[in-house]
């Protein structure tokens, strides 16, 4: 989390995040990295197989076609399905975490548009409306570098554990873009 300082002390400010559920995983993104949450009708996708544009509003049904020539092999550098979508007249990298972390991905109902420090945008399809959540600083634990190198959840920089909710992995958007984008 390059632009978000996480200090685990009782007096530190809580970390505000957008939380998404990709059952059984709970992921969150620091709010300062979220550009926007949009409906599929706000996105136009391109079928990389060369069959042209996917019509607006159709992307939810055709998401599996996006990135089908992307990185689906877990041993590949990309390790997630990827593709290109268009948001606000910009080409945006699609990173489909659902296809990687869920055995049967749920239909896309929203896209989480994230901004890396470099300014690059990425779109993550999500099956449910995200939640705004605050994690108290003492609940945040940094993931060890070795774990981040060898585990697919290495795209997270921290884990949040609270007594009120599930264990949540805090995504590092810059790492996600540099490793999988």
Short mmCIF file of N, CA and C in Angstrom, two decimals:
data_model
loop_
_atom_site.label_atom_id
_atom_site.label_comp_id
_atom_site.label_asym_id
_atom_site.label_seq_id
_atom_site.Cartn_x
_atom_site.Cartn_y
_atom_site.Cartn_z
N UNK A 1 0.84 -1.15 0.00
CA UNK A 1 0.00 0.00 0.00
C UNK A 1 0.89 1.23 0.00
N UNK A 2 1.40 1.56 -1.12
CA UNK A 2 2.41 2.58 -1.25
C UNK A 2 2.00 3.95 -0.75
N UNK A 3 0.77 4.40 -1.08
CA UNK A 3 0.40 5.74 -0.70
C UNK A 3 -0.37 5.78 0.62
N UNK A 4 -0.69 4.65 1.18
CA UNK A 4 -1.44 4.60 2.41
C UNK A 4 -0.52 4.10 3.51
N UNK A 5 -0.32 4.94 4.52
CA UNK A 5 0.52 4.54 5.63
C UNK A 5 -0.31 3.78 6.64
N UNK A 6 0.16 2.61 6.99
CA UNK A 6 -0.54 1.79 7.97
C UNK A 6 0.36 1.71 9.19
N UNK A 7 -0.11 2.32 10.29
CA UNK A 7 0.64 2.29 11.53
C UNK A 7 -0.19 1.61 12.61
N UNK A 8 0.24 0.43 13.04
CA UNK A 8 -0.54 -0.29 14.04
C UNK A 8 -0.30 0.23 15.46
N UNK A 9 -0.93 1.32 15.81
CA UNK A 9 -0.89 1.81 17.19
C UNK A 9 -2.31 2.18 17.60
N UNK A 10 -2.54 2.19 18.87
CA UNK A 10 -3.89 2.45 19.35
C UNK A 10 -4.35 3.86 19.01
N UNK A 11 -3.41 4.81 18.82
CA UNK A 11 -3.78 6.19 18.54
C UNK A 11 -3.82 6.51 17.05
N UNK A 12 -3.39 5.58 16.21
CA UNK A 12 -3.39 5.82 14.77
C UNK A 12 -4.82 5.84 14.24
N UNK A 13 -5.00 6.57 13.14
CA UNK A 13 -6.32 6.65 12.52
C UNK A 13 -6.68 5.31 11.88
N UNK A 14 -7.98 5.00 11.85
CA UNK A 14 -8.40 3.76 11.18
C UNK A 14 -8.17 3.86 9.68
N UNK A 15 -8.07 2.72 9.03
CA UNK A 15 -7.89 2.65 7.59
C UNK A 15 -9.26 2.46 6.94
N UNK A 16 -9.69 3.43 6.14
CA UNK A 16 -10.97 3.34 5.43
C UNK A 16 -10.75 2.57 4.14
N UNK A 17 -11.61 1.59 3.90
CA UNK A 17 -11.47 0.72 2.73
C UNK A 17 -12.83 0.44 2.10
N UNK A 18 -12.76 0.02 0.85
CA UNK A 18 -13.90 -0.57 0.17
C UNK A 18 -13.69 -2.08 0.26
N UNK A 19 -14.65 -2.79 0.86
CA UNK A 19 -14.53 -4.23 1.05
C UNK A 19 -15.35 -4.97 0.01
N UNK A 20 -14.75 -5.99 -0.58
CA UNK A 20 -15.45 -6.84 -1.55
C UNK A 20 -15.35 -8.28 -1.08
N UNK A 21 -16.41 -9.02 -1.35
CA UNK A 21 -16.43 -10.43 -0.97
C UNK A 21 -16.36 -11.28 -2.22
N UNK A 22 -15.34 -12.10 -2.29
CA UNK A 22 -15.21 -13.11 -3.33
C UNK A 22 -15.16 -14.44 -2.57
N UNK A 23 -16.34 -14.88 -2.12
CA UNK A 23 -16.45 -16.04 -1.24
C UNK A 23 -15.51 -17.16 -1.69
N UNK A 24 -14.74 -17.67 -0.78
CA UNK A 24 -14.74 -17.45 0.65
C UNK A 24 -13.82 -16.30 1.10
N UNK A 25 -13.22 -15.59 0.17
CA UNK A 25 -12.29 -14.52 0.52
C UNK A 25 -12.99 -13.19 0.75
N UNK A 26 -12.41 -12.41 1.66
CA UNK A 26 -12.84 -11.04 1.89
C UNK A 26 -11.63 -10.17 1.60
N UNK A 27 -11.79 -9.28 0.63
CA UNK A 27 -10.71 -8.40 0.20
C UNK A 27 -11.14 -6.97 0.43
N UNK A 28 -10.16 -6.08 0.61
CA UNK A 28 -10.46 -4.66 0.77
C UNK A 28 -9.39 -3.85 0.06
N UNK A 29 -9.77 -2.66 -0.36
CA UNK A 29 -8.86 -1.73 -1.03
C UNK A 29 -8.93 -0.41 -0.28
N UNK A 30 -7.78 0.17 0.07
CA UNK A 30 -7.82 1.49 0.71
C UNK A 30 -8.61 2.48 -0.15
N UNK A 31 -9.43 3.27 0.49
CA UNK A 31 -10.34 4.16 -0.21
C UNK A 31 -9.60 5.14 -1.12
N UNK A 32 -8.36 5.50 -0.77
CA UNK A 32 -7.62 6.45 -1.61
C UNK A 32 -7.15 5.83 -2.92
N UNK A 33 -7.33 4.52 -3.09
CA UNK A 33 -6.97 3.84 -4.34
C UNK A 33 -8.17 3.53 -5.21
N UNK A 34 -9.37 3.82 -4.71
CA UNK A 34 -10.59 3.52 -5.46
C UNK A 34 -10.98 4.75 -6.28
N UNK A 35 -10.99 4.58 -7.58
CA UNK A 35 -11.41 5.65 -8.48
C UNK A 35 -12.92 5.76 -8.48
N UNK A 36 -13.59 4.60 -8.64
CA UNK A 36 -15.04 4.59 -8.71
C UNK A 36 -15.54 3.15 -8.69
N UNK A 37 -16.78 2.99 -8.26
CA UNK A 37 -17.49 1.72 -8.38
C UNK A 37 -18.56 1.96 -9.44
N UNK A 38 -18.56 1.15 -10.50
CA UNK A 38 -19.49 1.37 -11.60
C UNK A 38 -20.26 0.10 -11.93
N UNK A 39 -21.38 0.31 -12.56
CA UNK A 39 -22.21 -0.80 -13.06
C UNK A 39 -21.64 -1.25 -14.40
N UNK A 40 -21.92 -2.47 -14.83
CA UNK A 40 -21.44 -2.95 -16.13
C UNK A 40 -21.87 -2.07 -17.30
N UNK A 41 -22.98 -1.38 -17.19
CA UNK A 41 -23.42 -0.52 -18.29
C UNK A 41 -22.50 0.67 -18.51
N UNK A 42 -21.63 0.97 -17.54
CA UNK A 42 -20.67 2.07 -17.68
C UNK A 42 -19.36 1.62 -18.31
N UNK A 43 -19.26 0.35 -18.63
CA UNK A 43 -18.03 -0.24 -19.16
C UNK A 43 -18.32 -0.81 -20.55
N UNK A 44 -17.37 -0.64 -21.44
CA UNK A 44 -17.44 -1.31 -22.74
C UNK A 44 -16.21 -2.20 -22.81
N UNK A 45 -16.39 -3.46 -23.19
CA UNK A 45 -15.27 -4.39 -23.23
C UNK A 45 -14.96 -4.80 -24.65
N UNK A 46 -13.73 -5.22 -24.85
CA UNK A 46 -13.31 -5.70 -26.16
C UNK A 46 -12.95 -7.16 -26.05
N UNK A 47 -13.51 -7.95 -26.92
CA UNK A 47 -13.21 -9.37 -26.96
C UNK A 47 -11.84 -9.52 -27.60
N UNK A 48 -10.87 -9.96 -26.83
CA UNK A 48 -9.50 -10.04 -27.33
C UNK A 48 -9.37 -11.09 -28.43
N UNK A 49 -10.33 -11.97 -28.54
CA UNK A 49 -10.27 -12.99 -29.58
C UNK A 49 -10.48 -12.35 -30.96
N UNK A 50 -10.81 -11.06 -30.99
CA UNK A 50 -10.91 -10.36 -32.26
C UNK A 50 -12.31 -10.28 -32.82
N UNK A 51 -13.30 -10.54 -32.00
CA UNK A 51 -14.67 -10.50 -32.49
C UNK A 51 -15.31 -9.14 -32.29
N UNK A 52 -14.53 -8.12 -31.97
CA UNK A 52 -15.06 -6.77 -31.87
C UNK A 52 -15.50 -6.41 -30.47
N UNK A 53 -16.18 -5.27 -30.39
CA UNK A 53 -16.62 -4.76 -29.10
C UNK A 53 -17.80 -5.55 -28.56
N UNK A 54 -17.82 -5.67 -27.27
CA UNK A 54 -18.98 -6.23 -26.60
C UNK A 54 -19.87 -5.04 -26.29
N UNK A 55 -21.13 -5.15 -26.64
CA UNK A 55 -22.06 -4.04 -26.48
C UNK A 55 -22.16 -3.61 -25.03
N UNK A 56 -22.39 -2.30 -24.81
CA UNK A 56 -22.62 -1.81 -23.46
C UNK A 56 -23.78 -2.56 -22.85
N UNK A 57 -23.65 -2.88 -21.55
CA UNK A 57 -24.71 -3.59 -20.86
C UNK A 57 -24.62 -5.10 -21.04
N UNK A 58 -23.81 -5.58 -21.97
CA UNK A 58 -23.70 -7.01 -22.22
C UNK A 58 -22.48 -7.60 -21.52
N UNK A 59 -21.66 -6.76 -20.94
CA UNK A 59 -20.39 -7.26 -20.42
C UNK A 59 -20.57 -8.28 -19.30
N UNK A 60 -21.63 -8.17 -18.50
CA UNK A 60 -21.85 -9.14 -17.44
C UNK A 60 -21.98 -10.55 -17.98
N UNK A 61 -22.71 -10.69 -19.09
CA UNK A 61 -22.91 -12.01 -19.68
C UNK A 61 -21.68 -12.47 -20.47
N UNK A 62 -20.91 -11.52 -20.97
CA UNK A 62 -19.79 -11.86 -21.85
C UNK A 62 -18.42 -11.74 -21.18
N UNK A 63 -18.41 -11.59 -19.87
CA UNK A 63 -17.14 -11.38 -19.18
C UNK A 63 -16.18 -12.53 -19.37
N UNK A 64 -16.69 -13.73 -19.50
CA UNK A 64 -15.79 -14.87 -19.67
C UNK A 64 -15.03 -14.78 -20.99
N UNK A 65 -15.59 -14.09 -21.97
CA UNK A 65 -14.89 -13.92 -23.24
C UNK A 65 -13.74 -12.94 -23.10
N UNK A 66 -13.90 -11.97 -22.18
CA UNK A 66 -12.82 -11.01 -21.97
C UNK A 66 -11.64 -11.72 -21.36
N UNK A 67 -10.50 -11.52 -21.90
CA UNK A 67 -9.30 -12.07 -21.32
C UNK A 67 -9.17 -13.57 -21.44
N UNK A 68 -9.95 -14.21 -22.30
CA UNK A 68 -9.82 -15.65 -22.38
C UNK A 68 -8.45 -16.05 -22.91
N UNK A 69 -7.77 -15.08 -23.51
CA UNK A 69 -6.40 -15.34 -23.94
C UNK A 69 -5.41 -14.70 -22.97
N UNK A 70 -5.91 -14.34 -21.78
CA UNK A 70 -5.07 -13.74 -20.75
C UNK A 70 -4.32 -14.82 -20.00
N UNK A 71 -3.93 -14.48 -18.79
CA UNK A 71 -3.11 -15.37 -17.99
C UNK A 71 -3.98 -16.20 -17.07
N UNK A 72 -4.42 -17.36 -17.53
CA UNK A 72 -5.24 -18.24 -16.70
C UNK A 72 -4.40 -19.29 -15.99
N UNK A 73 -3.18 -19.53 -16.42
CA UNK A 73 -2.32 -20.53 -15.84
C UNK A 73 -1.67 -19.95 -14.58
N UNK A 74 -1.89 -20.59 -13.43
CA UNK A 74 -1.35 -20.08 -12.17
C UNK A 74 0.17 -20.02 -12.19
N UNK A 75 0.83 -20.77 -13.05
CA UNK A 75 2.28 -20.72 -13.09
C UNK A 75 2.78 -19.57 -13.95
N UNK A 76 1.89 -18.95 -14.72
CA UNK A 76 2.29 -17.82 -15.56
C UNK A 76 2.45 -16.58 -14.71
N UNK A 77 3.20 -15.62 -15.22
CA UNK A 77 3.45 -14.39 -14.49
C UNK A 77 2.16 -13.66 -14.18
N UNK A 78 1.19 -13.71 -15.05
CA UNK A 78 -0.05 -12.98 -14.85
C UNK A 78 -0.94 -13.59 -13.80
N UNK A 79 -1.10 -14.88 -13.81
CA UNK A 79 -1.85 -15.67 -12.83
C UNK A 79 -3.31 -15.29 -12.65
N UNK A 80 -3.85 -14.33 -13.38
CA UNK A 80 -5.28 -14.06 -13.36
C UNK A 80 -5.74 -13.81 -14.77
N UNK A 81 -7.02 -13.95 -15.00
CA UNK A 81 -7.56 -13.61 -16.30
C UNK A 81 -7.48 -12.11 -16.47
N UNK A 82 -7.10 -11.69 -17.65
CA UNK A 82 -6.98 -10.26 -17.87
C UNK A 82 -7.52 -9.93 -19.25
N UNK A 83 -7.73 -8.67 -19.46
CA UNK A 83 -8.24 -8.19 -20.73
C UNK A 83 -8.25 -6.68 -20.73
N UNK A 84 -8.98 -6.11 -21.66
CA UNK A 84 -9.08 -4.66 -21.78
C UNK A 84 -10.56 -4.29 -21.75
N UNK A 85 -10.89 -3.28 -20.98
CA UNK A 85 -12.22 -2.68 -21.01
C UNK A 85 -12.03 -1.18 -21.18
N UNK A 86 -13.09 -0.51 -21.54
CA UNK A 86 -13.04 0.94 -21.73
C UNK A 86 -13.95 1.60 -20.71
N UNK A 87 -13.37 2.52 -19.97
CA UNK A 87 -14.10 3.28 -18.95
C UNK A 87 -13.72 4.75 -19.12
N UNK A 88 -14.72 5.60 -19.25
CA UNK A 88 -14.51 7.05 -19.38
C UNK A 88 -13.52 7.35 -20.52
N UNK A 89 -13.70 6.67 -21.65
CA UNK A 89 -12.87 6.86 -22.84
C UNK A 89 -11.40 6.52 -22.62
N UNK A 90 -11.11 5.64 -21.68
CA UNK A 90 -9.74 5.18 -21.44
C UNK A 90 -9.71 3.66 -21.52
N UNK A 91 -8.63 3.15 -22.07
CA UNK A 91 -8.40 1.70 -22.04
C UNK A 91 -7.92 1.36 -20.63
N UNK A 92 -8.58 0.38 -20.03
CA UNK A 92 -8.29 -0.01 -18.65
C UNK A 92 -8.05 -1.51 -18.63
N UNK A 93 -7.03 -1.93 -17.89
CA UNK A 93 -6.75 -3.35 -17.75
C UNK A 93 -7.80 -4.00 -16.86
N UNK A 94 -8.37 -5.09 -17.34
CA UNK A 94 -9.32 -5.87 -16.56
C UNK A 94 -8.55 -6.97 -15.85
N UNK A 95 -8.67 -7.05 -14.55
CA UNK A 95 -8.08 -8.14 -13.77
C UNK A 95 -9.23 -8.86 -13.07
N UNK A 96 -9.52 -10.05 -13.53
CA UNK A 96 -10.66 -10.79 -13.03
C UNK A 96 -10.23 -11.71 -11.89
N UNK A 97 -10.22 -11.17 -10.68
CA UNK A 97 -9.82 -11.95 -9.51
C UNK A 97 -10.79 -13.08 -9.22
N UNK A 98 -12.06 -12.89 -9.58
CA UNK A 98 -13.05 -13.95 -9.36
C UNK A 98 -12.65 -15.24 -10.06
N UNK A 99 -12.23 -15.13 -11.29
CA UNK A 99 -11.88 -16.34 -12.06
C UNK A 99 -10.70 -17.04 -11.44
N UNK A 100 -9.92 -16.32 -10.68
CA UNK A 100 -8.75 -16.94 -10.08
C UNK A 100 -9.04 -17.52 -8.70
N UNK A 101 -9.79 -16.80 -7.89
CA UNK A 101 -9.99 -17.21 -6.51
C UNK A 101 -11.27 -18.00 -6.25
N UNK A 102 -12.20 -18.04 -7.20
CA UNK A 102 -13.43 -18.78 -7.01
C UNK A 102 -13.51 -19.91 -8.02
N UNK A 103 -14.01 -21.06 -7.57
CA UNK A 103 -14.14 -22.18 -8.48
C UNK A 103 -15.19 -21.89 -9.55
N UNK A 104 -16.30 -21.27 -9.15
CA UNK A 104 -17.36 -20.90 -10.08
C UNK A 104 -17.63 -19.41 -9.89
N UNK A 105 -17.09 -18.56 -10.75
CA UNK A 105 -17.30 -17.13 -10.58
C UNK A 105 -18.78 -16.76 -10.68
N UNK A 106 -19.17 -15.80 -9.85
CA UNK A 106 -20.53 -15.29 -9.86
C UNK A 106 -20.65 -14.23 -10.96
N UNK A 107 -21.86 -13.97 -11.45
CA UNK A 107 -22.03 -12.92 -12.47
C UNK A 107 -21.57 -11.56 -11.94
N UNK A 108 -21.04 -10.77 -12.82
CA UNK A 108 -20.55 -9.44 -12.47
C UNK A 108 -21.71 -8.47 -12.34
N UNK A 109 -21.79 -7.79 -11.20
CA UNK A 109 -22.82 -6.76 -11.03
C UNK A 109 -22.20 -5.37 -10.89
N UNK A 110 -20.90 -5.31 -10.58
CA UNK A 110 -20.20 -4.03 -10.44
C UNK A 110 -18.76 -4.21 -10.91
N UNK A 111 -18.13 -3.09 -11.22
CA UNK A 111 -16.69 -3.05 -11.46
C UNK A 111 -16.08 -2.08 -10.47
N UNK A 112 -14.99 -2.49 -9.85
CA UNK A 112 -14.25 -1.64 -8.96
C UNK A 112 -13.09 -1.08 -9.79
N UNK A 113 -13.10 0.23 -10.03
CA UNK A 113 -12.05 0.88 -10.80
C UNK A 113 -11.01 1.38 -9.80
N UNK A 114 -9.78 0.88 -9.91
CA UNK A 114 -8.70 1.22 -8.99
C UNK A 114 -7.63 2.02 -9.70
N UNK A 115 -6.97 2.91 -8.96
CA UNK A 115 -5.89 3.73 -9.52
C UNK A 115 -4.59 3.42 -8.79
N UNK A 116 -3.58 3.02 -9.57
CA UNK A 116 -2.24 2.80 -9.02
C UNK A 116 -1.55 4.15 -8.84
N UNK A 117 -0.45 4.17 -8.10
CA UNK A 117 0.32 5.40 -7.91
C UNK A 117 0.75 5.98 -9.24
N UNK A 118 1.03 5.14 -10.22
CA UNK A 118 1.46 5.57 -11.54
C UNK A 118 0.33 6.27 -12.31
N UNK A 119 -0.89 6.16 -11.82
CA UNK A 119 -2.05 6.72 -12.51
C UNK A 119 -2.78 5.71 -13.36
N UNK A 120 -2.19 4.53 -13.53
CA UNK A 120 -2.85 3.48 -14.33
C UNK A 120 -4.11 3.01 -13.62
N UNK A 121 -5.16 2.80 -14.42
CA UNK A 121 -6.41 2.29 -13.89
C UNK A 121 -6.54 0.81 -14.19
N UNK A 122 -7.12 0.07 -13.24
CA UNK A 122 -7.47 -1.32 -13.45
C UNK A 122 -8.91 -1.51 -13.02
N UNK A 123 -9.60 -2.44 -13.68
CA UNK A 123 -11.00 -2.74 -13.35
C UNK A 123 -11.08 -4.16 -12.82
N UNK A 124 -11.72 -4.31 -11.67
CA UNK A 124 -11.92 -5.62 -11.08
C UNK A 124 -13.42 -5.89 -11.05
N UNK A 125 -13.88 -6.92 -11.78
CA UNK A 125 -15.31 -7.26 -11.72
C UNK A 125 -15.63 -7.89 -10.37
N UNK A 126 -16.77 -7.48 -9.80
CA UNK A 126 -17.18 -8.02 -8.50
C UNK A 126 -18.65 -8.43 -8.57
N UNK A 127 -19.04 -9.46 -7.81
CA UNK A 127 -20.39 -9.99 -7.90
C UNK A 127 -21.43 -9.26 -7.04
N UNK A 128 -20.98 -8.49 -6.05
CA UNK A 128 -21.92 -7.84 -5.13
C UNK A 128 -21.48 -6.40 -4.89
N UNK A 129 -22.40 -5.58 -4.43
CA UNK A 129 -22.07 -4.20 -4.07
C UNK A 129 -21.01 -4.23 -2.96
N UNK A 130 -19.99 -3.40 -3.09
CA UNK A 130 -18.96 -3.35 -2.05
C UNK A 130 -19.45 -2.58 -0.83
N UNK A 131 -18.74 -2.73 0.26
CA UNK A 131 -19.07 -2.04 1.51
C UNK A 131 -17.95 -1.09 1.89
N UNK A 132 -18.29 0.01 2.53
CA UNK A 132 -17.30 0.90 3.12
C UNK A 132 -17.05 0.39 4.52
N UNK A 133 -15.78 0.23 4.87
CA UNK A 133 -15.44 -0.32 6.17
C UNK A 133 -14.21 0.40 6.69
N UNK A 134 -14.11 0.52 7.99
CA UNK A 134 -12.92 1.09 8.63
C UNK A 134 -12.30 0.02 9.51
N UNK A 135 -10.98 -0.13 9.35
CA UNK A 135 -10.25 -1.08 10.19
C UNK A 135 -9.42 -0.28 11.18
N UNK A 136 -9.57 -0.57 12.48
CA UNK A 136 -8.71 0.11 13.45
C UNK A 136 -7.26 -0.31 13.20
N UNK A 137 -6.34 0.63 13.38
CA UNK A 137 -4.93 0.36 13.11
C UNK A 137 -4.41 -0.90 13.83
N UNK A 138 -4.77 -1.15 15.09
CA UNK A 138 -4.25 -2.36 15.75
C UNK A 138 -4.71 -3.67 15.09
N UNK A 139 -5.78 -3.61 14.29
CA UNK A 139 -6.28 -4.83 13.64
C UNK A 139 -5.48 -5.17 12.38
N UNK A 140 -4.62 -4.26 11.91
CA UNK A 140 -3.88 -4.46 10.66
C UNK A 140 -2.52 -5.08 10.94
N UNK A 141 -2.25 -6.15 10.24
CA UNK A 141 -0.95 -6.85 10.36
C UNK A 141 -0.32 -6.96 8.99
N UNK A 142 0.93 -6.56 8.88
CA UNK A 142 1.63 -6.63 7.59
C UNK A 142 1.95 -8.07 7.26
N UNK A 143 1.73 -8.44 5.98
CA UNK A 143 2.07 -9.79 5.54
C UNK A 143 3.57 -9.89 5.29
N UNK A 144 4.19 -11.00 5.67
CA UNK A 144 5.63 -11.16 5.47
C UNK A 144 5.99 -11.19 3.99
N UNK A 145 7.17 -10.67 3.62
CA UNK A 145 7.60 -10.65 2.22
C UNK A 145 7.61 -12.04 1.57
N UNK A 146 8.02 -13.06 2.29
CA UNK A 146 8.06 -14.41 1.73
C UNK A 146 6.66 -14.87 1.36
N UNK A 147 5.70 -14.63 2.23
CA UNK A 147 4.32 -14.99 1.94
C UNK A 147 3.86 -14.30 0.67
N UNK A 148 4.20 -13.03 0.53
CA UNK A 148 3.78 -12.27 -0.64
C UNK A 148 4.41 -12.80 -1.93
N UNK A 149 5.61 -13.33 -1.83
CA UNK A 149 6.28 -13.86 -3.03
C UNK A 149 5.73 -15.22 -3.46
N UNK A 150 5.31 -16.04 -2.51
CA UNK A 150 4.94 -17.42 -2.85
C UNK A 150 3.45 -17.70 -2.84
N UNK A 151 2.65 -16.81 -2.31
CA UNK A 151 1.22 -17.06 -2.19
C UNK A 151 0.45 -16.18 -3.15
N UNK A 152 -0.60 -16.71 -3.72
CA UNK A 152 -1.42 -15.92 -4.64
C UNK A 152 -2.07 -14.74 -3.95
N UNK A 153 -2.26 -14.81 -2.66
CA UNK A 153 -2.77 -13.67 -1.91
C UNK A 153 -1.66 -12.67 -1.58
N UNK A 154 -0.51 -12.84 -2.19
CA UNK A 154 0.58 -11.88 -2.05
C UNK A 154 0.24 -10.53 -2.65
N UNK A 155 -0.89 -10.44 -3.35
CA UNK A 155 -1.34 -9.15 -3.86
C UNK A 155 -1.85 -8.27 -2.71
N UNK A 156 -1.95 -8.86 -1.52
CA UNK A 156 -2.33 -8.10 -0.34
C UNK A 156 -1.06 -7.73 0.43
N UNK A 157 -1.08 -6.55 1.02
CA UNK A 157 0.06 -6.11 1.83
C UNK A 157 -0.19 -6.36 3.31
N UNK A 158 -1.47 -6.34 3.70
CA UNK A 158 -1.83 -6.49 5.10
C UNK A 158 -3.04 -7.41 5.23
N UNK A 159 -3.24 -7.89 6.43
CA UNK A 159 -4.44 -8.63 6.75
C UNK A 159 -5.07 -7.90 7.94
N UNK A 160 -6.39 -7.81 7.92
CA UNK A 160 -7.11 -7.18 9.03
C UNK A 160 -7.93 -8.24 9.74
N UNK A 161 -7.75 -8.29 11.04
CA UNK A 161 -8.51 -9.24 11.85
C UNK A 161 -9.18 -8.46 12.97
N UNK A 162 -10.50 -8.52 12.97
CA UNK A 162 -11.26 -7.88 14.03
C UNK A 162 -12.22 -8.90 14.64
N UNK A 163 -12.67 -8.62 15.83
CA UNK A 163 -13.60 -9.55 16.49
C UNK A 163 -14.98 -9.47 15.85
N UNK A 164 -15.30 -8.34 15.19
CA UNK A 164 -16.63 -8.17 14.61
C UNK A 164 -16.80 -8.76 13.23
N UNK A 165 -15.73 -8.96 12.49
CA UNK A 165 -15.90 -9.39 11.11
C UNK A 165 -14.90 -10.45 10.69
N UNK A 166 -14.98 -10.84 9.42
CA UNK A 166 -14.08 -11.88 8.91
C UNK A 166 -12.67 -11.34 8.69
N UNK A 167 -11.72 -12.25 8.58
CA UNK A 167 -10.36 -11.87 8.21
C UNK A 167 -10.41 -11.30 6.80
N UNK A 168 -9.80 -10.14 6.62
CA UNK A 168 -9.85 -9.44 5.34
C UNK A 168 -8.44 -9.13 4.87
N UNK A 169 -8.16 -9.42 3.60
CA UNK A 169 -6.87 -9.12 3.00
C UNK A 169 -6.94 -7.74 2.34
N UNK A 170 -6.00 -6.86 2.68
CA UNK A 170 -5.96 -5.50 2.13
C UNK A 170 -5.08 -5.52 0.89
N UNK A 171 -5.68 -5.26 -0.28
CA UNK A 171 -4.95 -5.32 -1.54
C UNK A 171 -3.97 -4.17 -1.68
N UNK A 172 -2.82 -4.48 -2.22
CA UNK A 172 -1.80 -3.49 -2.57
C UNK A 172 -1.96 -3.24 -4.07
N UNK A 173 -2.60 -2.15 -4.43
CA UNK A 173 -2.93 -1.89 -5.84
C UNK A 173 -1.68 -1.78 -6.69
N UNK A 174 -0.63 -1.13 -6.21
CA UNK A 174 0.60 -1.02 -7.00
C UNK A 174 1.21 -2.39 -7.26
N UNK A 175 1.23 -3.24 -6.25
CA UNK A 175 1.77 -4.59 -6.41
C UNK A 175 0.92 -5.39 -7.38
N UNK A 176 -0.40 -5.25 -7.25
CA UNK A 176 -1.32 -5.93 -8.16
C UNK A 176 -1.06 -5.53 -9.60
N UNK A 177 -0.92 -4.23 -9.85
CA UNK A 177 -0.67 -3.73 -11.20
C UNK A 177 0.69 -4.19 -11.71
N UNK A 178 1.71 -4.11 -10.88
CA UNK A 178 3.07 -4.46 -11.33
C UNK A 178 3.25 -5.96 -11.49
N UNK A 179 2.57 -6.76 -10.67
CA UNK A 179 2.75 -8.21 -10.74
C UNK A 179 1.81 -8.85 -11.74
N UNK A 180 0.55 -8.41 -11.77
CA UNK A 180 -0.46 -9.09 -12.57
C UNK A 180 -1.01 -8.26 -13.71
N UNK A 181 -0.75 -6.99 -13.71
CA UNK A 181 -1.33 -6.11 -14.73
C UNK A 181 -0.57 -6.17 -16.03
#
